[in-house]
Amino acid sequence: MSSKVKVAVAQLNCTVGDFEGNSRKIVDAARQAAAGGAHVLLTPELSLTGYPPEDLLLRRAFYAATDAALQKLCAQLLQFPEMKVVVGHPMAREGRRFNAASLVAGGMVLGTYCKHDLPNYDVFDEQRYFTPDNRPFVFEANGTSFGINICEDTWFPYAPECAQAAGAQVLLVLNGSPFHLGKQQQRLQIMRTNVCRFGLAAVYANLAGGQDELVFDGASFVLDAGGGVTAAAPHFDEALLLVDFVDGVPQPGAFEPQPAQEALAYSALVLGVRDYVGKNGFPGALIGLSGGVDSALTLAVAVDALGPERVRAVMMPSQYTAQMSLDDAAQLAENLGVRCDVLPIKPAFDAFLATLAREFRGLPWDTTEENLQARIRGTLLMALSNKYGSIVLTTGNKSETAVGYSTLYGDLAGGFAVIKDILKTLVYRLCRYRNGVSPVIPERILTRAPSAELKPDQKDQDSLPPYDVLDRIIELYMQEGLAIPDIVAAGLDEAVVRRVVRMIRLSEYKRRQSPVGIRVTHRGFGRDWRYPITNRFREESA
């Protein structure tokens, strides 16, 4: 007699530390799964606590709260007596801490698997918190044997092979796998290499949601033992994926196609803003408009994430602001249905110059006066934020962040950096993508030369290489880790490369003081970029 079993994959948007809310999501998923006839429900990595809890994992009180929440969840799941639920949670036992997944049924924990491979690269620090374990865990449901792995376990063959050796036909994998461009193709290849090679089918359950700088894209999937995708959940949304198995073989199920790169990046930004603002309780967002492309993209993302009624734009012109900047900003705000106020900064700028006149007597105009303008704008935005409670979304892109083309306490002032990991060339592509959905960004914003408008006739390329050149150097040096000679060998001018590398090094102190921002590449200027500020190594001078 053949074995038939239905597995439900709960793709959840969990919040770190929200035991009650996360438990409610698991119970709601169990209710939907039971209604769909599921025998097994798989939840993502650390679904009970949210992921990553970071140094909460060093607090004994956090484990006590986790244990209490797990016991309560076991009781709540009693209402689904025919279903076994796999719940991700941290566990502390006998002085050691584990990244665990427990099998819950009948109001109790039937067994627990603890993660073997602990990632300690890029954005991951799990060796700081957890102890590895090497014991497989296999259980049976309706005649099919299931093994459990957790995320990084499947990036190496050891844990999947142990599960197969212990009798597993299907591997259930709990994941807290952050998004970056190209990540889904990487996941599929890894699972085929390290799981399917042992004749195992795989069920991959991933988180979907924003957690500080990380965005989890969901995109959960099921593979047969040959590595073929038999079912796939949507990107960036919560979902419940139901899959039938016959004798350990997954049957074809719901399938969501892979979106284009621009669509993925834009959706990641929208989800990152929505969850950062929502999960932290801000009533809305404030954005300083310039009439330029960066603030245009940031505003479009914010409106798509929060709705126009929760977003407010402020235009703060100086005597150097072109009329077309004012016109384009106003048109953009109107197209998006956003309130836009104009607060001229010339009176404040003149007052600052008058106050500093004696100190600056006989000294030439330089970036000091330019930075004053940016800092006045930052002060006005933060004043509005303080008064109304809305968070200021900064508008600086990755190209500017890399080389320090920004002003501390000026355009860096704010609470969340939406496009911090978006190179300037990608900014334009995302604007074009958004206009393809509906035309909201005025064409002139996309075709005029970029300018900070802090002095007469200023252009970004007065201070920076062309953005296509700058972005290529940043990609090769910062994202790919190439040495200067290798970058030059790729066809880039050596003097320009050395200049850009020097600018990247000198700007580290600014990046340490800039707001957290959404990560969309495999290496952003956040938790996966850790360089010293005080540093006498000069790669660009070697």
Coordinates of C-alpha atoms in Angstrom, one line a residue:
M1 CA 0.0 0.0 0.0
S2 CA 1.4 3.4 -1.0
S3 CA 1.8 6.2 1.6
K4 CA 0.0 9.5 1.0
V5 CA 0.7 12.5 3.1
K6 CA -0.1 16.3 2.7
V7 CA 2.5 18.8 3.9
A8 CA 1.8 22.5 4.5
V9 CA 4.5 25.1 4.3
A10 CA 3.8 28.2 6.4
Q11 CA 5.7 31.1 4.9
L12 CA 5.4 33.6 7.8
N13 CA 6.3 37.2 8.5
C14 CA 7.5 36.9 12.1
T15 CA 8.7 39.7 14.3
V16 CA 11.6 39.3 16.7
G17 CA 10.5 39.0 20.3
D18 CA 6.8 39.0 19.5
F19 CA 6.0 35.6 21.0
E20 CA 2.2 36.2 21.1
G21 CA 2.0 37.5 17.5
N22 CA 4.3 34.8 16.1
S23 CA 2.4 32.1 17.9
R24 CA -0.9 33.5 16.5
K25 CA 0.6 33.3 13.0
I26 CA 1.6 29.7 13.6
V27 CA -1.8 28.7 14.9
D28 CA -3.6 30.5 12.1
A29 CA -1.4 28.7 9.6
A30 CA -2.2 25.4 11.4
R31 CA -5.9 26.2 11.1
Q32 CA -5.6 26.8 7.3
A33 CA -3.5 23.7 6.9
A34 CA -5.9 21.5 8.8
A35 CA -8.8 22.8 6.7
G36 CA -6.7 21.8 3.6
G37 CA -6.2 18.3 5.0
A38 CA -2.5 18.6 5.9
H39 CA -0.8 16.0 8.1
V40 CA 2.4 18.0 8.6
L41 CA 2.9 21.8 9.0
L42 CA 6.4 23.2 8.5
T43 CA 7.3 26.7 9.8
P44 CA 10.4 28.8 9.2
E45 CA 13.6 29.0 11.2
L46 CA 13.1 30.5 14.7
S47 CA 9.5 31.1 13.8
L48 CA 8.5 31.3 17.4
T49 CA 10.9 34.1 18.3
G50 CA 11.5 35.8 14.9
Y51 CA 14.9 35.8 13.2
P52 CA 17.6 37.0 13.9
P53 CA 17.2 37.7 17.6
E54 CA 20.9 38.7 17.8
D55 CA 22.1 39.4 21.3
L56 CA 18.7 38.6 22.8
L57 CA 20.1 35.1 22.5
L58 CA 22.5 35.9 25.2
R59 CA 19.7 36.7 27.7
R60 CA 18.5 34.0 30.0
A61 CA 15.1 35.7 30.3
F62 CA 14.7 35.3 26.5
Y63 CA 15.0 31.5 26.7
A64 CA 12.6 31.4 29.7
A65 CA 10.1 33.4 27.6
T66 CA 10.7 31.1 24.6
D67 CA 10.1 28.0 26.7
A68 CA 6.8 29.4 28.1
A69 CA 5.7 30.4 24.6
L70 CA 6.4 27.0 23.3
Q71 CA 4.4 25.3 26.0
K72 CA 1.5 27.6 25.4
L73 CA 1.7 27.0 21.7
C74 CA 1.6 23.2 22.2
A75 CA -1.6 23.6 24.1
Q76 CA -3.1 25.9 21.4
L77 CA -2.2 23.3 18.7
L78 CA -4.2 20.6 20.5
Q79 CA -7.2 21.8 18.5
F80 CA -5.6 20.2 15.4
P81 CA -5.1 16.6 16.7
E82 CA -4.4 15.0 13.4
M83 CA -1.5 17.3 12.5
K84 CA 2.2 17.4 13.4
V85 CA 3.7 20.9 13.5
V86 CA 7.5 21.7 13.2
V87 CA 8.3 24.9 15.1
G88 CA 11.6 26.8 15.0
H89 CA 12.9 28.2 18.3
P90 CA 16.1 28.7 20.3
M91 CA 16.7 26.4 23.2
A92 CA 19.1 26.5 26.2
R93 CA 19.9 23.3 27.9
E94 CA 22.7 22.5 30.4
G95 CA 24.6 25.7 29.7
R96 CA 24.5 25.4 26.0
R97 CA 22.3 27.2 23.4
F98 CA 20.9 25.6 20.3
N99 CA 19.0 26.7 17.1
A100 CA 16.3 24.2 17.3
A101 CA 13.2 22.8 15.6
S102 CA 10.6 20.9 17.6
L103 CA 8.0 18.5 16.5
V104 CA 4.7 19.3 18.2
A105 CA 1.6 17.1 18.4
G106 CA -0.8 16.0 21.0
G107 CA -0.1 19.0 23.1
M108 CA 3.5 18.2 23.7
V109 CA 7.0 18.3 22.1
L110 CA 7.6 14.8 20.5
G111 CA 11.2 15.5 19.7
T112 CA 13.7 18.3 18.8
Y113 CA 16.3 18.7 16.1
C114 CA 19.2 21.1 16.7
K115 CA 21.1 22.8 13.9
H116 CA 24.5 21.4 12.9
D117 CA 26.1 24.0 10.6
L118 CA 26.1 27.5 12.1
P119 CA 26.8 30.3 9.5
N120 CA 29.4 32.9 10.6
Y121 CA 29.8 35.0 7.5
D122 CA 28.2 38.0 5.7
V123 CA 25.2 38.9 8.0
F124 CA 25.4 35.8 10.1
D125 CA 26.9 35.5 13.6
E126 CA 25.4 32.2 14.8
Q127 CA 28.6 30.8 16.2
R128 CA 28.4 33.7 18.6
Y129 CA 25.2 32.3 20.0
F130 CA 24.7 28.6 19.4
T131 CA 26.4 25.3 19.9
P132 CA 26.3 22.8 16.9
D133 CA 24.6 19.4 17.2
N134 CA 25.1 16.4 15.0
R135 CA 22.2 14.2 15.8
P136 CA 19.6 13.6 13.1
F137 CA 15.9 13.6 13.8
V138 CA 13.4 11.6 11.7
F139 CA 9.7 11.1 12.3
E140 CA 6.9 9.4 10.4
A141 CA 3.6 10.7 9.2
N142 CA 1.1 8.6 7.3
G143 CA 3.8 6.1 6.3
T144 CA 6.3 8.7 5.0
S145 CA 9.6 9.4 6.9
F146 CA 10.6 13.0 7.3
G147 CA 13.9 14.4 8.4
I148 CA 14.6 17.9 9.6
N149 CA 17.4 20.3 8.8
I150 CA 17.7 24.0 9.5
C151 CA 18.9 26.4 6.8
E152 CA 22.7 26.3 6.7
D153 CA 22.6 22.6 7.3
T154 CA 21.7 22.1 3.6
W155 CA 24.6 24.2 2.4
F156 CA 26.8 21.2 3.2
P157 CA 26.2 17.5 2.6
Y158 CA 26.7 16.2 6.2
A159 CA 23.4 16.9 7.8
P160 CA 21.2 15.9 4.8
E161 CA 23.2 12.7 4.5
C162 CA 22.7 11.9 8.2
A163 CA 19.0 12.4 7.7
Q164 CA 18.9 10.1 4.8
A165 CA 21.0 7.5 6.7
A166 CA 18.5 7.7 9.6
G167 CA 15.7 6.7 7.2
A168 CA 14.3 10.0 5.9
Q169 CA 12.6 10.1 2.5
V170 CA 11.7 13.8 2.6
L171 CA 13.8 16.5 4.1
L172 CA 11.9 19.4 5.8
V173 CA 14.1 22.5 5.9
L174 CA 13.3 25.5 8.1
N175 CA 14.9 28.7 6.8
G176 CA 15.6 32.3 7.8
S177 CA 17.4 33.0 4.5
P178 CA 17.7 36.8 3.8
F179 CA 17.1 38.1 0.3
H180 CA 19.7 39.4 -2.0
L181 CA 19.7 39.6 -5.8
G182 CA 20.4 36.2 -7.2
K183 CA 19.7 34.4 -3.9
Q184 CA 16.9 32.1 -5.1
Q185 CA 19.0 30.5 -7.9
Q186 CA 21.8 30.0 -5.4
R187 CA 19.4 28.2 -2.9
L188 CA 18.0 25.9 -5.6
Q189 CA 21.5 24.9 -6.7
I190 CA 22.7 24.3 -3.2
M191 CA 19.6 22.1 -2.4
R192 CA 20.1 20.1 -5.5
T193 CA 23.7 19.6 -4.8
N194 CA 23.5 18.7 -1.1
V195 CA 20.0 17.3 -0.6
C196 CA 18.7 15.8 -3.8
R197 CA 22.0 14.0 -4.4
F198 CA 21.0 11.6 -1.6
G199 CA 17.7 10.7 -3.2
L200 CA 15.7 13.1 -0.9
A201 CA 12.8 15.2 -1.8
A202 CA 13.0 18.6 -0.1
V203 CA 10.5 21.1 1.4
Y204 CA 12.0 24.5 1.9
A205 CA 10.1 26.9 4.2
N206 CA 11.4 30.5 4.3
L207 CA 10.5 33.6 6.3
A208 CA 8.9 36.5 4.4
G209 CA 9.3 40.0 6.0
G210 CA 11.6 42.8 7.0
Q211 CA 13.8 42.8 10.1
D212 CA 15.9 45.9 10.4
E213 CA 18.3 45.9 7.4
L214 CA 17.4 42.3 6.3
V215 CA 14.5 41.4 4.1
F216 CA 13.3 37.8 3.8
D217 CA 11.7 37.0 0.5
G218 CA 9.8 33.8 1.2
A219 CA 9.9 32.1 -2.1
S220 CA 9.5 28.7 -0.4
F221 CA 9.6 25.7 -2.6
V222 CA 9.5 21.9 -2.9
L223 CA 12.0 19.8 -4.9
D224 CA 11.6 16.2 -6.0
A225 CA 14.6 13.8 -5.6
G226 CA 15.7 14.7 -9.1
G227 CA 15.9 18.4 -8.2
G228 CA 12.8 19.5 -10.1
V229 CA 10.7 22.3 -8.6
T230 CA 7.2 20.9 -8.0
A231 CA 5.7 23.8 -6.1
A232 CA 6.7 27.3 -5.2
A233 CA 5.3 30.1 -3.0
P234 CA 5.2 33.8 -3.9
H235 CA 8.1 36.2 -3.1
F236 CA 7.8 38.6 -0.2
D237 CA 4.3 37.7 0.9
E238 CA 3.0 35.4 3.6
A239 CA 1.5 32.2 2.1
L240 CA 0.5 28.6 2.9
L241 CA 1.7 26.1 0.3
L242 CA 0.1 22.7 0.3
V243 CA 1.9 19.7 -1.3
D244 CA 0.8 16.1 -1.6
F245 CA 3.5 13.3 -1.3
V246 CA 2.9 9.8 -2.6
D247 CA 5.5 7.3 -1.4
G248 CA 7.8 10.3 -0.6
V249 CA 7.4 11.8 -4.1
P250 CA 6.0 15.4 -4.2
Q251 CA 3.1 15.8 -6.6
P252 CA 2.8 19.0 -8.7
G253 CA 1.4 21.9 -6.7
A254 CA 0.9 25.7 -6.8
F255 CA 3.7 27.5 -8.6
E256 CA 4.8 31.1 -8.5
P257 CA 7.2 32.2 -11.3
Q258 CA 10.5 34.0 -10.6
P259 CA 10.0 37.8 -11.1
A260 CA 12.6 39.9 -12.9
Q261 CA 15.5 41.4 -11.0
E262 CA 14.1 44.9 -10.9
A263 CA 10.8 43.6 -9.7
L264 CA 12.5 41.7 -6.9
A265 CA 14.7 44.6 -5.8
Y266 CA 11.7 47.0 -5.8
S267 CA 9.5 44.6 -3.9
A268 CA 12.3 44.1 -1.3
L269 CA 12.5 47.9 -0.8
V270 CA 8.7 48.1 -0.4
L271 CA 8.6 45.3 2.1
G272 CA 11.6 46.6 4.0
V273 CA 10.0 50.0 4.5
R274 CA 6.6 48.6 5.3
D275 CA 7.9 46.3 8.0
Y276 CA 10.4 48.7 9.5
V277 CA 7.8 51.5 9.8
G278 CA 5.0 49.2 10.9
K279 CA 6.9 46.9 13.3
N280 CA 8.5 49.8 15.1
G281 CA 5.2 51.7 15.4
F282 CA 5.8 54.8 13.4
P283 CA 2.6 56.5 12.2
G284 CA 4.2 57.4 8.9
A285 CA 7.2 58.7 7.0
L286 CA 8.8 62.0 6.0
I287 CA 10.9 62.4 2.9
G288 CA 12.9 65.5 1.8
L289 CA 12.3 65.9 -2.0
S290 CA 15.0 67.5 -4.2
G291 CA 13.6 67.0 -7.6
G292 CA 16.3 64.4 -8.2
V293 CA 16.1 60.7 -8.9
D294 CA 17.1 59.3 -5.5
S295 CA 14.3 61.1 -3.5
A296 CA 11.9 60.2 -6.3
L297 CA 12.5 56.5 -6.0
T298 CA 12.4 56.7 -2.2
L299 CA 9.1 58.5 -2.3
A300 CA 7.6 56.0 -4.7
V301 CA 8.7 53.1 -2.6
A302 CA 7.4 54.7 0.6
V303 CA 4.0 55.4 -1.0
D304 CA 3.8 51.8 -2.3
A305 CA 4.7 50.5 1.1
L306 CA 2.6 52.7 3.4
G307 CA 0.0 54.4 1.2
P308 CA 0.0 58.1 0.3
E309 CA -1.9 59.1 3.4
R310 CA 1.0 58.0 5.7
V311 CA 3.7 59.7 3.7
R312 CA 4.6 63.4 3.7
A313 CA 7.1 65.1 1.4
V314 CA 9.0 68.3 2.1
M315 CA 10.8 70.4 -0.5
M316 CA 13.4 72.7 1.0
P317 CA 14.7 75.0 -1.8
S318 CA 17.7 77.3 -1.5
Q319 CA 18.8 80.1 -3.8
Y320 CA 20.6 77.4 -5.8
T321 CA 17.6 75.2 -6.4
A322 CA 16.4 75.2 -10.1
Q323 CA 12.8 75.9 -10.9
M324 CA 12.6 72.7 -12.7
S325 CA 13.5 70.9 -9.5
L326 CA 10.6 72.5 -7.7
D327 CA 8.3 71.7 -10.6
D328 CA 9.4 68.1 -10.9
A329 CA 9.1 67.5 -7.2
A330 CA 5.6 69.0 -7.1
Q331 CA 4.6 66.9 -10.1
L332 CA 6.0 63.7 -8.5
A333 CA 4.1 64.4 -5.2
E334 CA 0.9 65.1 -7.1
N335 CA 1.3 61.9 -9.2
L336 CA 1.7 59.9 -6.0
G337 CA -1.1 61.7 -4.1
V338 CA 1.2 62.8 -1.4
R339 CA 1.1 66.0 0.6
C340 CA 4.1 68.2 -0.3
D341 CA 5.1 71.3 1.6
V342 CA 7.7 73.9 0.7
L343 CA 10.1 75.2 3.4
P344 CA 12.7 77.6 1.9
I345 CA 16.0 77.4 3.7
K346 CA 17.5 80.7 2.5
P347 CA 16.5 82.6 5.7
A348 CA 18.1 80.0 7.9
F349 CA 21.2 79.7 5.7
D350 CA 21.6 83.5 5.7
A351 CA 21.3 83.5 9.5
F352 CA 24.0 80.8 9.8
L353 CA 26.3 82.7 7.5
A354 CA 25.8 85.9 9.6
T355 CA 26.5 84.0 12.8
L356 CA 29.7 82.6 11.3
A357 CA 30.8 85.7 9.4
R358 CA 33.6 86.7 11.8
E359 CA 34.9 83.2 11.9
F360 CA 34.8 82.8 8.1
R361 CA 36.2 86.3 7.3
G362 CA 38.7 86.1 4.4
L363 CA 38.2 82.4 3.9
P364 CA 36.9 81.0 0.5
W365 CA 33.6 79.4 0.0
D366 CA 33.9 75.6 0.1
T367 CA 32.1 72.5 1.1
T368 CA 31.5 74.1 4.6
E369 CA 28.8 76.3 3.2
E370 CA 27.4 73.5 1.1
N371 CA 27.2 71.2 4.1
L372 CA 25.4 73.9 6.1
Q373 CA 22.6 73.8 3.6
A374 CA 22.3 70.0 3.9
R375 CA 22.3 70.3 7.7
I376 CA 19.6 72.9 7.7
R377 CA 17.5 70.5 5.7
G378 CA 18.3 67.7 8.0
T379 CA 17.3 69.8 11.0
L380 CA 14.0 70.8 9.5
L381 CA 13.1 67.2 8.7
M382 CA 14.1 66.0 12.2
A383 CA 12.0 68.8 13.7
L384 CA 9.0 67.6 11.8
S385 CA 9.7 64.0 12.8
N386 CA 10.0 64.9 16.4
K387 CA 6.8 66.9 16.3
Y388 CA 4.6 64.5 14.4
G389 CA 6.3 61.1 15.2
S390 CA 6.9 60.1 11.6
I391 CA 10.2 58.6 10.7
V392 CA 12.6 60.4 8.2
L393 CA 13.5 58.2 5.3
T394 CA 16.9 59.2 4.0
T395 CA 17.5 59.2 0.2
G396 CA 21.2 58.4 -0.2
N397 CA 22.1 55.6 -2.6
K398 CA 24.9 53.0 -2.4
S399 CA 27.2 54.9 -4.8
E400 CA 27.1 57.9 -2.5
T401 CA 27.4 55.8 0.6
A402 CA 30.5 54.2 -0.8
V403 CA 32.5 57.3 -1.5
G404 CA 31.1 59.6 1.2
Y405 CA 29.2 61.9 -1.2
S406 CA 26.9 62.9 1.6
T407 CA 26.8 65.2 4.6
L408 CA 26.8 63.9 8.2
Y409 CA 23.8 65.4 10.1
G410 CA 22.5 66.6 6.8
D411 CA 21.2 64.3 4.1
L412 CA 22.4 61.4 6.4
A413 CA 20.0 62.6 9.1
G414 CA 17.1 60.2 9.5
G415 CA 15.9 56.9 10.8
F416 CA 16.0 54.5 7.8
A417 CA 18.0 54.5 4.6
V418 CA 15.7 53.0 2.0
I419 CA 18.1 52.8 -1.0
K420 CA 21.4 52.5 0.9
D421 CA 22.2 49.3 -1.0
I422 CA 21.1 50.5 -4.4
L423 CA 23.8 51.7 -6.8
K424 CA 23.0 54.8 -8.8
T425 CA 22.7 52.9 -12.0
L426 CA 20.2 50.5 -10.4
V427 CA 18.3 53.6 -9.0
Y428 CA 17.5 54.6 -12.6
R429 CA 16.5 51.0 -13.6
L430 CA 14.1 50.8 -10.6
C431 CA 12.6 54.2 -11.5
R432 CA 12.0 52.9 -15.0
Y433 CA 10.5 49.7 -13.6
R434 CA 8.2 51.7 -11.3
N435 CA 7.1 53.9 -14.2
G436 CA 6.3 50.7 -16.2
V437 CA 3.8 49.8 -13.5
S438 CA 2.3 53.3 -13.6
P439 CA 4.0 56.5 -14.8
V440 CA 4.5 58.5 -11.6
I441 CA 8.1 59.8 -11.8
P442 CA 8.4 62.7 -14.3
E443 CA 10.6 61.9 -17.2
R444 CA 12.8 65.0 -16.7
I445 CA 13.9 63.6 -13.3
L446 CA 15.3 60.6 -15.2
T447 CA 17.1 62.5 -18.0
R448 CA 18.6 65.5 -16.3
A449 CA 22.2 65.5 -15.0
P450 CA 22.3 64.6 -11.3
S451 CA 23.1 67.5 -9.0
A452 CA 23.1 68.3 -5.2
E453 CA 22.3 71.9 -6.1
L454 CA 24.5 73.3 -3.3
K455 CA 26.2 75.9 -5.4
P456 CA 25.7 77.4 -8.9
D457 CA 25.7 74.9 -11.8
Q458 CA 26.8 72.0 -9.7
K459 CA 26.8 68.5 -11.1
D460 CA 27.6 65.2 -9.4
Q461 CA 30.2 64.5 -12.0
D462 CA 32.2 67.6 -10.9
S463 CA 33.3 65.5 -7.9
L464 CA 32.7 61.9 -9.0
P465 CA 33.5 59.6 -12.0
P466 CA 30.6 58.9 -14.3
Y467 CA 28.2 56.7 -12.3
D468 CA 28.5 53.7 -14.7
V469 CA 32.3 53.7 -14.0
L470 CA 31.9 54.4 -10.3
D471 CA 29.4 51.7 -9.8
R472 CA 31.5 49.1 -11.7
I473 CA 34.4 49.9 -9.4
I474 CA 32.2 49.6 -6.3
E475 CA 30.8 46.3 -7.5
L476 CA 34.3 44.8 -8.2
Y477 CA 36.1 46.2 -5.1
M478 CA 33.4 46.3 -2.5
Q479 CA 30.9 43.6 -3.5
E480 CA 33.3 41.1 -5.2
G481 CA 36.4 41.8 -3.1
L482 CA 38.8 42.2 -6.1
A483 CA 42.2 43.7 -5.7
I484 CA 43.1 47.0 -7.5
P485 CA 45.2 45.3 -10.2
D486 CA 42.3 42.9 -11.0
I487 CA 39.9 45.8 -11.3
V488 CA 42.3 47.6 -13.6
A489 CA 42.7 44.4 -15.7
A490 CA 38.9 44.4 -16.2
G491 CA 39.4 47.6 -18.3
L492 CA 39.1 50.4 -15.7
D493 CA 41.5 53.4 -15.5
E494 CA 44.0 52.8 -12.7
A495 CA 44.1 56.4 -11.4
V496 CA 40.3 56.4 -11.2
V497 CA 40.2 53.0 -9.4
R498 CA 42.8 54.1 -6.9
R499 CA 40.9 57.4 -6.3
V500 CA 37.6 55.6 -5.7
V501 CA 39.2 53.0 -3.4
R502 CA 40.7 55.9 -1.4
M503 CA 37.3 57.6 -1.1
I504 CA 35.7 54.3 0.1
R505 CA 38.4 54.0 2.8
L506 CA 38.1 57.6 4.0
S507 CA 34.3 57.4 4.2
E508 CA 34.1 54.6 6.8
Y509 CA 33.5 57.1 9.6
K510 CA 30.4 58.4 7.8
R511 CA 29.0 55.0 7.2
R512 CA 29.3 54.1 10.9
Q513 CA 27.0 57.1 11.7
S514 CA 24.5 56.6 8.9
P515 CA 21.1 55.0 9.4
V516 CA 20.4 51.3 9.0
G517 CA 19.2 50.5 5.5
I518 CA 17.7 47.7 3.4
R519 CA 20.1 45.1 2.1
V520 CA 19.5 43.9 -1.5
T521 CA 22.9 42.7 -2.6
H522 CA 25.1 39.9 -1.3
R523 CA 27.3 42.6 0.4
G524 CA 25.9 45.9 1.6
F525 CA 27.3 48.6 3.9
G526 CA 25.8 47.1 7.0
R527 CA 26.4 44.1 9.2
D528 CA 28.4 42.3 6.4
W529 CA 30.9 45.2 5.9
R530 CA 33.1 45.6 9.0
Y531 CA 36.2 47.7 8.4
P532 CA 38.1 49.8 11.0
I533 CA 37.7 53.5 11.0
T534 CA 41.2 54.0 12.4
N535 CA 43.3 52.3 9.7
R536 CA 46.7 52.9 8.2
F537 CA 46.5 50.2 5.6
R538 CA 46.5 51.9 2.2
E539 CA 45.6 49.5 -0.6
E540 CA 45.2 52.3 -3.1
S541 CA 48.8 53.4 -2.5
A542 CA 50.4 50.0 -2.8

